[in-house]
Amino acid sequence: MTDNSTGRRTTAGGVLGAATVAMGLIAGVFYIFACDVMPSLARSDDRVFIEVMQNINDVIQNPVFFLSFMGALALTAVSAWQSRNSPYRWWVFGALAAYALAFLFTVAVNIPLNNDLANAGDPAKIADPAAVREKFEDTWVAWNVVRALLSTLALACLARALLLCGRSGRPYASAYLASAAGSSASR
């Protein structure tokens, strides 16, 4: 990103701001699962646990969630590209790395566990719901905590970059006004 165009700076700042909002939404989702949803479900019996998690995993697959889940990654990547020559670029690159890991863990661990739970079938008809739950719960919860920490780190990095981006903005004066400021006519 160069300082020669307010339009480019405004666009980069807008993308960085949108990435920060999207990351905040995703970090909030992972956080609420870590500190409320899963501890609440831990109090449930096996069939209720399985049924509620199956419902959650079904309902969360919606355009609004996918927009923020994929948008956080895409917007952060675009922001990293736009900020590659800026003084705050390392904060954006750090955010991208942290969220890319969270995204990878989601795809490699949490989603396959969700699919296995869905494939277990109707909780009322599962012969050994305790075994199904045991195979799912501890691993899913542990990796969700990792996702929550990584996405929160990514959010903090983006917030720092956004703050530095705002501080690095300088008013742009035309060459004409800059030359006129030093002339005797402007005194």
Short mmCIF file of N, CA and C in Angstrom, two decimals:
data_model
loop_
_atom_site.label_atom_id
_atom_site.label_comp_id
_atom_site.label_asym_id
_atom_site.label_seq_id
_atom_site.Cartn_x
_atom_site.Cartn_y
_atom_site.Cartn_z
N MET A 1 0.85 -1.18 0.00
CA MET A 1 0.00 0.00 0.00
C MET A 1 0.89 1.23 0.00
N THR A 2 0.57 2.18 -0.78
CA THR A 2 1.35 3.41 -0.85
C THR A 2 0.54 4.56 -0.28
N ASP A 3 1.26 5.63 0.03
CA ASP A 3 0.61 6.81 0.60
C ASP A 3 0.17 7.80 -0.46
N ASN A 4 0.23 7.43 -1.74
CA ASN A 4 -0.08 8.41 -2.78
C ASN A 4 -1.55 8.49 -3.13
N SER A 5 -2.38 7.73 -2.49
CA SER A 5 -3.79 7.75 -2.87
C SER A 5 -4.68 7.59 -1.64
N THR A 6 -5.48 8.60 -1.36
CA THR A 6 -6.39 8.48 -0.23
C THR A 6 -7.42 7.40 -0.48
N GLY A 7 -7.79 7.19 -1.73
CA GLY A 7 -8.74 6.13 -2.06
C GLY A 7 -8.20 4.76 -1.71
N ARG A 8 -6.94 4.53 -2.02
CA ARG A 8 -6.32 3.24 -1.70
C ARG A 8 -6.19 3.07 -0.19
N ARG A 9 -5.82 4.14 0.51
CA ARG A 9 -5.68 4.07 1.96
C ARG A 9 -7.05 3.82 2.61
N THR A 10 -8.07 4.51 2.13
CA THR A 10 -9.42 4.33 2.66
C THR A 10 -9.92 2.91 2.42
N THR A 11 -9.68 2.39 1.22
CA THR A 11 -10.10 1.02 0.90
C THR A 11 -9.38 0.03 1.80
N ALA A 12 -8.06 0.20 1.97
CA ALA A 12 -7.29 -0.71 2.82
C ALA A 12 -7.78 -0.64 4.26
N GLY A 13 -8.04 0.56 4.74
CA GLY A 13 -8.56 0.71 6.10
C GLY A 13 -9.94 0.10 6.24
N GLY A 14 -10.76 0.23 5.21
CA GLY A 14 -12.09 -0.38 5.24
C GLY A 14 -12.03 -1.89 5.26
N VAL A 15 -11.15 -2.46 4.46
CA VAL A 15 -10.99 -3.93 4.44
C VAL A 15 -10.46 -4.40 5.79
N LEU A 16 -9.48 -3.68 6.33
CA LEU A 16 -8.94 -4.03 7.64
C LEU A 16 -10.03 -3.95 8.72
N GLY A 17 -10.85 -2.93 8.64
CA GLY A 17 -11.96 -2.80 9.60
C GLY A 17 -12.97 -3.93 9.46
N ALA A 18 -13.30 -4.28 8.22
CA ALA A 18 -14.24 -5.39 7.98
C ALA A 18 -13.65 -6.71 8.45
N ALA A 19 -12.36 -6.92 8.22
CA ALA A 19 -11.70 -8.14 8.70
C ALA A 19 -11.75 -8.21 10.22
N THR A 20 -11.56 -7.08 10.87
CA THR A 20 -11.59 -7.03 12.34
C THR A 20 -12.98 -7.37 12.86
N VAL A 21 -14.01 -6.84 12.23
CA VAL A 21 -15.39 -7.15 12.65
C VAL A 21 -15.70 -8.63 12.44
N ALA A 22 -15.37 -9.14 11.26
CA ALA A 22 -15.63 -10.56 10.97
C ALA A 22 -14.87 -11.46 11.95
N MET A 23 -13.64 -11.11 12.24
CA MET A 23 -12.84 -11.90 13.19
C MET A 23 -13.44 -11.83 14.58
N GLY A 24 -13.95 -10.67 14.95
CA GLY A 24 -14.60 -10.54 16.26
C GLY A 24 -15.83 -11.42 16.38
N LEU A 25 -16.58 -11.49 15.29
CA LEU A 25 -17.77 -12.36 15.30
C LEU A 25 -17.37 -13.82 15.47
N ILE A 26 -16.36 -14.26 14.74
CA ILE A 26 -15.93 -15.66 14.82
C ILE A 26 -15.29 -15.95 16.18
N ALA A 27 -14.45 -15.07 16.65
CA ALA A 27 -13.85 -15.27 17.97
C ALA A 27 -14.94 -15.37 19.03
N GLY A 28 -15.99 -14.57 18.88
CA GLY A 28 -17.11 -14.62 19.81
C GLY A 28 -17.85 -15.94 19.77
N VAL A 29 -18.02 -16.50 18.56
CA VAL A 29 -18.68 -17.80 18.44
C VAL A 29 -17.88 -18.87 19.16
N PHE A 30 -16.58 -18.94 18.87
CA PHE A 30 -15.75 -19.96 19.51
C PHE A 30 -15.68 -19.74 21.02
N TYR A 31 -15.62 -18.49 21.44
CA TYR A 31 -15.57 -18.15 22.86
C TYR A 31 -16.84 -18.59 23.60
N ILE A 32 -17.99 -18.29 23.02
CA ILE A 32 -19.24 -18.63 23.70
C ILE A 32 -19.42 -20.15 23.80
N PHE A 33 -18.93 -20.88 22.79
CA PHE A 33 -18.95 -22.33 22.90
C PHE A 33 -18.03 -22.79 24.03
N ALA A 34 -16.85 -22.19 24.13
CA ALA A 34 -15.87 -22.60 25.14
C ALA A 34 -16.32 -22.30 26.56
N CYS A 35 -16.94 -21.15 26.77
CA CYS A 35 -17.23 -20.77 28.16
C CYS A 35 -18.69 -20.94 28.56
N ASP A 36 -19.59 -21.28 27.61
CA ASP A 36 -20.99 -21.42 27.99
C ASP A 36 -21.68 -22.64 27.38
N VAL A 37 -21.67 -22.75 26.06
CA VAL A 37 -22.45 -23.81 25.42
C VAL A 37 -21.97 -25.19 25.84
N MET A 38 -20.69 -25.46 25.70
CA MET A 38 -20.19 -26.80 26.01
C MET A 38 -20.23 -27.10 27.50
N PRO A 39 -19.88 -26.16 28.39
CA PRO A 39 -20.04 -26.45 29.83
C PRO A 39 -21.51 -26.70 30.21
N SER A 40 -22.44 -26.00 29.55
CA SER A 40 -23.86 -26.23 29.82
C SER A 40 -24.27 -27.62 29.34
N LEU A 41 -23.83 -27.97 28.15
CA LEU A 41 -24.17 -29.30 27.62
C LEU A 41 -23.51 -30.42 28.41
N ALA A 42 -22.38 -30.15 29.03
CA ALA A 42 -21.70 -31.16 29.85
C ALA A 42 -22.59 -31.64 30.99
N ARG A 43 -23.55 -30.83 31.39
CA ARG A 43 -24.49 -31.20 32.46
C ARG A 43 -25.63 -32.09 31.97
N SER A 44 -25.73 -32.25 30.66
CA SER A 44 -26.85 -33.01 30.08
C SER A 44 -26.53 -34.49 30.01
N ASP A 45 -27.61 -35.29 29.92
CA ASP A 45 -27.37 -36.72 29.71
C ASP A 45 -26.90 -36.94 28.27
N ASP A 46 -26.44 -38.14 27.98
CA ASP A 46 -25.79 -38.44 26.71
C ASP A 46 -26.69 -38.18 25.50
N ARG A 47 -27.94 -38.63 25.56
CA ARG A 47 -28.83 -38.46 24.41
C ARG A 47 -29.16 -36.98 24.17
N VAL A 48 -29.37 -36.23 25.23
CA VAL A 48 -29.64 -34.80 25.08
C VAL A 48 -28.41 -34.10 24.51
N PHE A 49 -27.24 -34.43 25.03
CA PHE A 49 -26.00 -33.85 24.52
C PHE A 49 -25.88 -34.08 23.01
N ILE A 50 -26.06 -35.32 22.59
CA ILE A 50 -25.92 -35.67 21.17
C ILE A 50 -26.96 -34.94 20.33
N GLU A 51 -28.19 -34.93 20.80
CA GLU A 51 -29.26 -34.27 20.04
C GLU A 51 -29.01 -32.78 19.88
N VAL A 52 -28.63 -32.12 20.97
CA VAL A 52 -28.41 -30.67 20.90
C VAL A 52 -27.21 -30.36 20.01
N MET A 53 -26.12 -31.12 20.13
CA MET A 53 -24.96 -30.87 19.28
C MET A 53 -25.28 -31.14 17.81
N GLN A 54 -26.05 -32.18 17.54
CA GLN A 54 -26.48 -32.42 16.16
C GLN A 54 -27.29 -31.24 15.63
N ASN A 55 -28.19 -30.71 16.46
CA ASN A 55 -29.00 -29.56 16.06
C ASN A 55 -28.13 -28.32 15.83
N ILE A 56 -27.20 -28.08 16.74
CA ILE A 56 -26.31 -26.92 16.60
C ILE A 56 -25.50 -27.04 15.31
N ASN A 57 -24.93 -28.22 15.08
CA ASN A 57 -24.10 -28.42 13.90
C ASN A 57 -24.91 -28.30 12.61
N ASP A 58 -26.18 -28.61 12.67
CA ASP A 58 -27.05 -28.46 11.50
C ASP A 58 -27.41 -26.99 11.28
N VAL A 59 -27.83 -26.33 12.35
CA VAL A 59 -28.31 -24.94 12.24
C VAL A 59 -27.18 -23.97 11.91
N ILE A 60 -25.97 -24.23 12.41
CA ILE A 60 -24.87 -23.27 12.18
C ILE A 60 -24.44 -23.22 10.73
N GLN A 61 -24.83 -24.22 9.96
CA GLN A 61 -24.50 -24.22 8.53
C GLN A 61 -25.50 -23.34 7.79
N ASN A 62 -25.27 -22.04 7.88
CA ASN A 62 -26.15 -21.07 7.25
C ASN A 62 -25.31 -19.96 6.61
N PRO A 63 -25.91 -19.21 5.70
CA PRO A 63 -25.13 -18.19 4.97
C PRO A 63 -24.53 -17.11 5.88
N VAL A 64 -25.21 -16.74 6.94
CA VAL A 64 -24.69 -15.69 7.81
C VAL A 64 -23.41 -16.16 8.51
N PHE A 65 -23.44 -17.38 9.03
CA PHE A 65 -22.24 -17.91 9.68
C PHE A 65 -21.12 -18.09 8.67
N PHE A 66 -21.42 -18.68 7.52
CA PHE A 66 -20.37 -18.90 6.52
C PHE A 66 -19.77 -17.58 6.04
N LEU A 67 -20.59 -16.54 5.94
CA LEU A 67 -20.07 -15.24 5.52
C LEU A 67 -19.01 -14.74 6.50
N SER A 68 -19.27 -14.87 7.79
CA SER A 68 -18.27 -14.40 8.75
C SER A 68 -17.11 -15.38 8.89
N PHE A 69 -17.38 -16.69 8.87
CA PHE A 69 -16.32 -17.71 9.00
C PHE A 69 -15.34 -17.63 7.84
N MET A 70 -15.86 -17.60 6.62
CA MET A 70 -15.00 -17.50 5.44
C MET A 70 -14.53 -16.06 5.23
N GLY A 71 -15.40 -15.12 5.56
CA GLY A 71 -15.07 -13.71 5.39
C GLY A 71 -13.91 -13.27 6.25
N ALA A 72 -13.83 -13.79 7.47
CA ALA A 72 -12.71 -13.43 8.35
C ALA A 72 -11.39 -13.84 7.70
N LEU A 73 -11.36 -15.01 7.10
CA LEU A 73 -10.14 -15.48 6.44
C LEU A 73 -9.86 -14.66 5.17
N ALA A 74 -10.86 -14.51 4.33
CA ALA A 74 -10.68 -13.80 3.06
C ALA A 74 -10.32 -12.33 3.28
N LEU A 75 -11.05 -11.67 4.16
CA LEU A 75 -10.78 -10.24 4.41
C LEU A 75 -9.42 -10.02 5.05
N THR A 76 -9.02 -10.93 5.94
CA THR A 76 -7.70 -10.80 6.56
C THR A 76 -6.61 -11.04 5.53
N ALA A 77 -6.82 -11.98 4.62
CA ALA A 77 -5.84 -12.24 3.56
C ALA A 77 -5.72 -11.03 2.64
N VAL A 78 -6.86 -10.45 2.25
CA VAL A 78 -6.83 -9.25 1.40
C VAL A 78 -6.15 -8.10 2.14
N SER A 79 -6.46 -7.96 3.41
CA SER A 79 -5.84 -6.89 4.20
C SER A 79 -4.33 -7.10 4.32
N ALA A 80 -3.91 -8.36 4.46
CA ALA A 80 -2.47 -8.65 4.51
C ALA A 80 -1.80 -8.22 3.21
N TRP A 81 -2.44 -8.51 2.10
CA TRP A 81 -1.89 -8.10 0.80
C TRP A 81 -1.83 -6.58 0.71
N GLN A 82 -2.91 -5.91 1.10
CA GLN A 82 -2.96 -4.46 0.99
C GLN A 82 -1.96 -3.77 1.93
N SER A 83 -1.67 -4.39 3.05
CA SER A 83 -0.80 -3.76 4.04
C SER A 83 0.66 -4.20 3.94
N ARG A 84 1.00 -4.92 2.88
CA ARG A 84 2.33 -5.53 2.78
C ARG A 84 3.47 -4.52 2.87
N ASN A 85 3.23 -3.26 2.57
CA ASN A 85 4.28 -2.24 2.66
C ASN A 85 4.05 -1.26 3.80
N SER A 86 3.12 -1.57 4.67
CA SER A 86 2.77 -0.63 5.74
C SER A 86 3.54 -0.96 7.02
N PRO A 87 3.62 -0.02 7.94
CA PRO A 87 4.32 -0.28 9.20
C PRO A 87 3.57 -1.28 10.11
N TYR A 88 2.30 -1.49 9.88
CA TYR A 88 1.51 -2.40 10.72
C TYR A 88 1.31 -3.77 10.08
N ARG A 89 2.01 -4.04 8.99
CA ARG A 89 1.79 -5.29 8.23
C ARG A 89 2.00 -6.54 9.07
N TRP A 90 2.96 -6.52 9.99
CA TRP A 90 3.24 -7.74 10.77
C TRP A 90 2.07 -8.11 11.67
N TRP A 91 1.30 -7.13 12.11
CA TRP A 91 0.12 -7.41 12.91
C TRP A 91 -0.94 -8.12 12.06
N VAL A 92 -1.10 -7.68 10.82
CA VAL A 92 -2.07 -8.31 9.93
C VAL A 92 -1.58 -9.71 9.54
N PHE A 93 -0.30 -9.84 9.25
CA PHE A 93 0.25 -11.16 8.91
C PHE A 93 0.10 -12.13 10.09
N GLY A 94 0.32 -11.62 11.31
CA GLY A 94 0.13 -12.45 12.51
C GLY A 94 -1.31 -12.89 12.66
N ALA A 95 -2.23 -11.98 12.40
CA ALA A 95 -3.66 -12.31 12.46
C ALA A 95 -4.01 -13.37 11.44
N LEU A 96 -3.47 -13.22 10.24
CA LEU A 96 -3.74 -14.19 9.18
C LEU A 96 -3.20 -15.57 9.56
N ALA A 97 -2.00 -15.62 10.10
CA ALA A 97 -1.42 -16.90 10.51
C ALA A 97 -2.24 -17.55 11.62
N ALA A 98 -2.63 -16.77 12.62
CA ALA A 98 -3.40 -17.31 13.74
C ALA A 98 -4.76 -17.83 13.28
N TYR A 99 -5.45 -17.05 12.47
CA TYR A 99 -6.77 -17.51 12.03
C TYR A 99 -6.68 -18.64 11.02
N ALA A 100 -5.64 -18.63 10.20
CA ALA A 100 -5.47 -19.75 9.26
C ALA A 100 -5.32 -21.06 10.03
N LEU A 101 -4.61 -21.03 11.16
CA LEU A 101 -4.49 -22.23 12.00
C LEU A 101 -5.85 -22.62 12.59
N ALA A 102 -6.59 -21.64 13.10
CA ALA A 102 -7.92 -21.93 13.65
C ALA A 102 -8.82 -22.51 12.57
N PHE A 103 -8.75 -21.96 11.38
CA PHE A 103 -9.54 -22.44 10.25
C PHE A 103 -9.14 -23.88 9.91
N LEU A 104 -7.84 -24.13 9.87
CA LEU A 104 -7.33 -25.47 9.58
C LEU A 104 -7.80 -26.48 10.63
N PHE A 105 -7.72 -26.12 11.89
CA PHE A 105 -8.17 -27.03 12.96
C PHE A 105 -9.67 -27.29 12.85
N THR A 106 -10.42 -26.27 12.47
CA THR A 106 -11.86 -26.45 12.28
C THR A 106 -12.12 -27.49 11.20
N VAL A 107 -11.43 -27.34 10.07
CA VAL A 107 -11.64 -28.24 8.94
C VAL A 107 -11.09 -29.64 9.22
N ALA A 108 -9.96 -29.72 9.91
CA ALA A 108 -9.30 -31.01 10.12
C ALA A 108 -9.82 -31.78 11.33
N VAL A 109 -10.34 -31.08 12.33
CA VAL A 109 -10.73 -31.76 13.57
C VAL A 109 -12.22 -31.60 13.87
N ASN A 110 -12.67 -30.36 14.05
CA ASN A 110 -14.03 -30.14 14.52
C ASN A 110 -15.10 -30.56 13.53
N ILE A 111 -14.92 -30.25 12.26
CA ILE A 111 -15.92 -30.63 11.27
C ILE A 111 -16.02 -32.15 11.12
N PRO A 112 -14.91 -32.88 11.03
CA PRO A 112 -15.03 -34.34 10.97
C PRO A 112 -15.73 -34.92 12.21
N LEU A 113 -15.46 -34.36 13.39
CA LEU A 113 -16.16 -34.81 14.59
C LEU A 113 -17.65 -34.52 14.49
N ASN A 114 -17.99 -33.33 13.97
CA ASN A 114 -19.40 -32.99 13.77
C ASN A 114 -20.07 -33.98 12.81
N ASN A 115 -19.36 -34.32 11.74
CA ASN A 115 -19.90 -35.28 10.77
C ASN A 115 -20.09 -36.66 11.38
N ASP A 116 -19.13 -37.10 12.18
CA ASP A 116 -19.26 -38.40 12.86
C ASP A 116 -20.47 -38.40 13.80
N LEU A 117 -20.67 -37.28 14.49
CA LEU A 117 -21.81 -37.19 15.40
C LEU A 117 -23.13 -37.22 14.61
N ALA A 118 -23.16 -36.54 13.49
CA ALA A 118 -24.37 -36.56 12.65
C ALA A 118 -24.63 -37.97 12.12
N ASN A 119 -23.57 -38.67 11.75
CA ASN A 119 -23.70 -40.03 11.21
C ASN A 119 -24.10 -41.05 12.26
N ALA A 120 -24.01 -40.67 13.53
CA ALA A 120 -24.44 -41.59 14.60
C ALA A 120 -25.94 -41.82 14.56
N GLY A 121 -26.66 -40.89 13.93
CA GLY A 121 -28.10 -41.06 13.76
C GLY A 121 -28.93 -40.48 14.88
N ASP A 122 -30.17 -40.87 14.89
CA ASP A 122 -31.16 -40.41 15.88
C ASP A 122 -30.70 -40.80 17.28
N PRO A 123 -30.52 -39.82 18.17
CA PRO A 123 -30.05 -40.12 19.51
C PRO A 123 -30.93 -41.12 20.27
N ALA A 124 -32.23 -41.12 19.98
CA ALA A 124 -33.14 -42.06 20.65
C ALA A 124 -32.88 -43.50 20.24
N LYS A 125 -32.22 -43.69 19.08
CA LYS A 125 -31.99 -45.04 18.57
C LYS A 125 -30.54 -45.51 18.68
N ILE A 126 -29.67 -44.68 19.24
CA ILE A 126 -28.27 -45.06 19.39
C ILE A 126 -28.15 -46.08 20.52
N ALA A 127 -27.53 -47.20 20.24
CA ALA A 127 -27.41 -48.27 21.23
C ALA A 127 -26.55 -47.86 22.42
N ASP A 128 -25.43 -47.16 22.17
CA ASP A 128 -24.53 -46.76 23.26
C ASP A 128 -24.21 -45.27 23.13
N PRO A 129 -25.15 -44.41 23.58
CA PRO A 129 -24.92 -42.96 23.43
C PRO A 129 -23.70 -42.47 24.22
N ALA A 130 -23.38 -43.12 25.32
CA ALA A 130 -22.21 -42.71 26.11
C ALA A 130 -20.92 -42.87 25.29
N ALA A 131 -20.83 -43.93 24.51
CA ALA A 131 -19.64 -44.15 23.68
C ALA A 131 -19.56 -43.11 22.56
N VAL A 132 -20.69 -42.76 21.96
CA VAL A 132 -20.72 -41.75 20.91
C VAL A 132 -20.28 -40.40 21.49
N ARG A 133 -20.81 -40.07 22.64
CA ARG A 133 -20.46 -38.82 23.29
C ARG A 133 -18.99 -38.81 23.67
N GLU A 134 -18.50 -39.89 24.23
CA GLU A 134 -17.10 -39.96 24.66
C GLU A 134 -16.14 -39.77 23.49
N LYS A 135 -16.48 -40.32 22.36
CA LYS A 135 -15.64 -40.19 21.15
C LYS A 135 -15.60 -38.74 20.65
N PHE A 136 -16.64 -37.97 20.95
CA PHE A 136 -16.80 -36.62 20.43
C PHE A 136 -16.35 -35.53 21.40
N GLU A 137 -16.88 -35.55 22.60
CA GLU A 137 -16.88 -34.37 23.47
C GLU A 137 -15.51 -33.82 23.85
N ASP A 138 -14.66 -34.62 24.45
CA ASP A 138 -13.39 -34.08 24.96
C ASP A 138 -12.50 -33.53 23.85
N THR A 139 -12.43 -34.24 22.74
CA THR A 139 -11.60 -33.77 21.62
C THR A 139 -12.17 -32.49 21.02
N TRP A 140 -13.49 -32.47 20.80
CA TRP A 140 -14.12 -31.30 20.22
C TRP A 140 -13.93 -30.08 21.11
N VAL A 141 -14.16 -30.25 22.40
CA VAL A 141 -14.04 -29.14 23.35
C VAL A 141 -12.60 -28.62 23.39
N ALA A 142 -11.63 -29.51 23.46
CA ALA A 142 -10.23 -29.09 23.53
C ALA A 142 -9.82 -28.28 22.29
N TRP A 143 -10.18 -28.78 21.12
CA TRP A 143 -9.81 -28.07 19.89
C TRP A 143 -10.62 -26.80 19.72
N ASN A 144 -11.82 -26.73 20.27
CA ASN A 144 -12.57 -25.48 20.22
C ASN A 144 -11.89 -24.42 21.07
N VAL A 145 -11.34 -24.82 22.21
CA VAL A 145 -10.60 -23.86 23.04
C VAL A 145 -9.40 -23.32 22.26
N VAL A 146 -8.71 -24.20 21.54
CA VAL A 146 -7.59 -23.77 20.70
C VAL A 146 -8.08 -22.77 19.65
N ARG A 147 -9.22 -23.08 19.01
CA ARG A 147 -9.77 -22.16 18.01
C ARG A 147 -10.14 -20.82 18.64
N ALA A 148 -10.71 -20.86 19.83
CA ALA A 148 -11.09 -19.62 20.51
C ALA A 148 -9.85 -18.77 20.82
N LEU A 149 -8.79 -19.41 21.30
CA LEU A 149 -7.57 -18.67 21.62
C LEU A 149 -6.93 -18.09 20.35
N LEU A 150 -6.85 -18.90 19.30
CA LEU A 150 -6.23 -18.43 18.06
C LEU A 150 -7.04 -17.30 17.41
N SER A 151 -8.35 -17.44 17.38
CA SER A 151 -9.16 -16.38 16.75
C SER A 151 -9.17 -15.12 17.61
N THR A 152 -9.06 -15.26 18.92
CA THR A 152 -8.96 -14.08 19.79
C THR A 152 -7.62 -13.39 19.59
N LEU A 153 -6.56 -14.18 19.44
CA LEU A 153 -5.24 -13.62 19.12
C LEU A 153 -5.30 -12.89 17.78
N ALA A 154 -5.93 -13.50 16.79
CA ALA A 154 -6.08 -12.86 15.48
C ALA A 154 -6.86 -11.55 15.60
N LEU A 155 -7.91 -11.55 16.40
CA LEU A 155 -8.69 -10.33 16.62
C LEU A 155 -7.83 -9.24 17.26
N ALA A 156 -7.05 -9.61 18.26
CA ALA A 156 -6.17 -8.64 18.92
C ALA A 156 -5.15 -8.06 17.93
N CYS A 157 -4.59 -8.91 17.09
CA CYS A 157 -3.63 -8.44 16.08
C CYS A 157 -4.29 -7.48 15.10
N LEU A 158 -5.49 -7.82 14.64
CA LEU A 158 -6.19 -6.94 13.71
C LEU A 158 -6.58 -5.62 14.37
N ALA A 159 -6.98 -5.68 15.63
CA ALA A 159 -7.33 -4.45 16.34
C ALA A 159 -6.11 -3.54 16.47
N ARG A 160 -4.96 -4.15 16.76
CA ARG A 160 -3.72 -3.38 16.86
C ARG A 160 -3.37 -2.77 15.49
N ALA A 161 -3.49 -3.56 14.44
CA ALA A 161 -3.21 -3.06 13.09
C ALA A 161 -4.16 -1.92 12.73
N LEU A 162 -5.42 -2.06 13.10
CA LEU A 162 -6.41 -1.02 12.80
C LEU A 162 -6.05 0.27 13.53
N LEU A 163 -5.63 0.14 14.78
CA LEU A 163 -5.21 1.31 15.54
C LEU A 163 -4.00 1.97 14.89
N LEU A 164 -3.02 1.17 14.51
CA LEU A 164 -1.82 1.72 13.87
C LEU A 164 -2.13 2.30 12.49
N CYS A 165 -3.05 1.67 11.79
CA CYS A 165 -3.47 2.18 10.48
C CYS A 165 -4.07 3.57 10.62
N GLY A 166 -4.90 3.74 11.63
CA GLY A 166 -5.51 5.05 11.87
C GLY A 166 -4.50 6.10 12.25
N ARG A 167 -3.48 5.70 13.00
CA ARG A 167 -2.43 6.64 13.41
C ARG A 167 -1.49 7.00 12.28
N SER A 168 -1.35 6.08 11.31
CA SER A 168 -0.40 6.34 10.23
C SER A 168 -1.01 7.21 9.14
N GLY A 169 -2.30 7.43 9.20
CA GLY A 169 -2.94 8.27 8.18
C GLY A 169 -2.52 9.71 8.35
N ARG A 170 -2.09 10.30 7.29
CA ARG A 170 -1.70 11.70 7.32
C ARG A 170 -2.57 12.47 6.33
N PRO A 171 -2.86 13.70 6.64
CA PRO A 171 -3.63 14.46 5.67
C PRO A 171 -2.84 14.61 4.38
N TYR A 172 -3.53 14.52 3.28
CA TYR A 172 -2.88 14.62 1.98
C TYR A 172 -3.13 16.00 1.42
N ALA A 173 -2.06 16.65 1.10
CA ALA A 173 -2.16 17.99 0.50
C ALA A 173 -1.71 17.90 -0.95
N SER A 174 -2.32 18.68 -1.76
CA SER A 174 -1.91 18.69 -3.17
C SER A 174 -0.55 19.38 -3.29
N ALA A 175 0.14 19.11 -4.38
CA ALA A 175 1.43 19.75 -4.63
C ALA A 175 1.24 21.26 -4.73
N TYR A 176 0.12 21.67 -5.28
CA TYR A 176 -0.14 23.11 -5.41
C TYR A 176 -0.22 23.76 -4.04
N LEU A 177 -1.00 23.16 -3.12
CA LEU A 177 -1.14 23.76 -1.79
C LEU A 177 0.16 23.69 -1.01
N ALA A 178 0.93 22.64 -1.19
CA ALA A 178 2.21 22.53 -0.49
C ALA A 178 3.17 23.63 -0.96
N SER A 179 3.20 23.92 -2.26
CA SER A 179 4.09 24.97 -2.76
C SER A 179 3.59 26.36 -2.37
N ALA A 180 2.29 26.51 -2.32
CA ALA A 180 1.72 27.81 -1.96
C ALA A 180 1.96 28.11 -0.48
N ALA A 181 2.03 27.09 0.35
CA ALA A 181 2.22 27.31 1.78
C ALA A 181 3.58 27.96 2.05
N GLY A 182 4.55 27.68 1.23
CA GLY A 182 5.88 28.26 1.44
C GLY A 182 6.09 29.57 0.70
N SER A 183 5.13 30.02 -0.07
CA SER A 183 5.33 31.24 -0.85
C SER A 183 5.04 32.47 0.00
N SER A 184 5.55 33.62 -0.46
CA SER A 184 5.31 34.86 0.26
C SER A 184 3.85 35.30 0.15
N ALA A 185 3.14 34.81 -0.87
CA ALA A 185 1.74 35.18 -1.04
C ALA A 185 0.87 34.57 0.04
N SER A 186 1.33 33.48 0.66
CA SER A 186 0.50 32.84 1.68
C SER A 186 0.76 33.40 3.06
N ARG A 187 1.71 34.34 3.18
CA ARG A 187 2.04 34.88 4.51
C ARG A 187 1.28 36.10 4.83
#
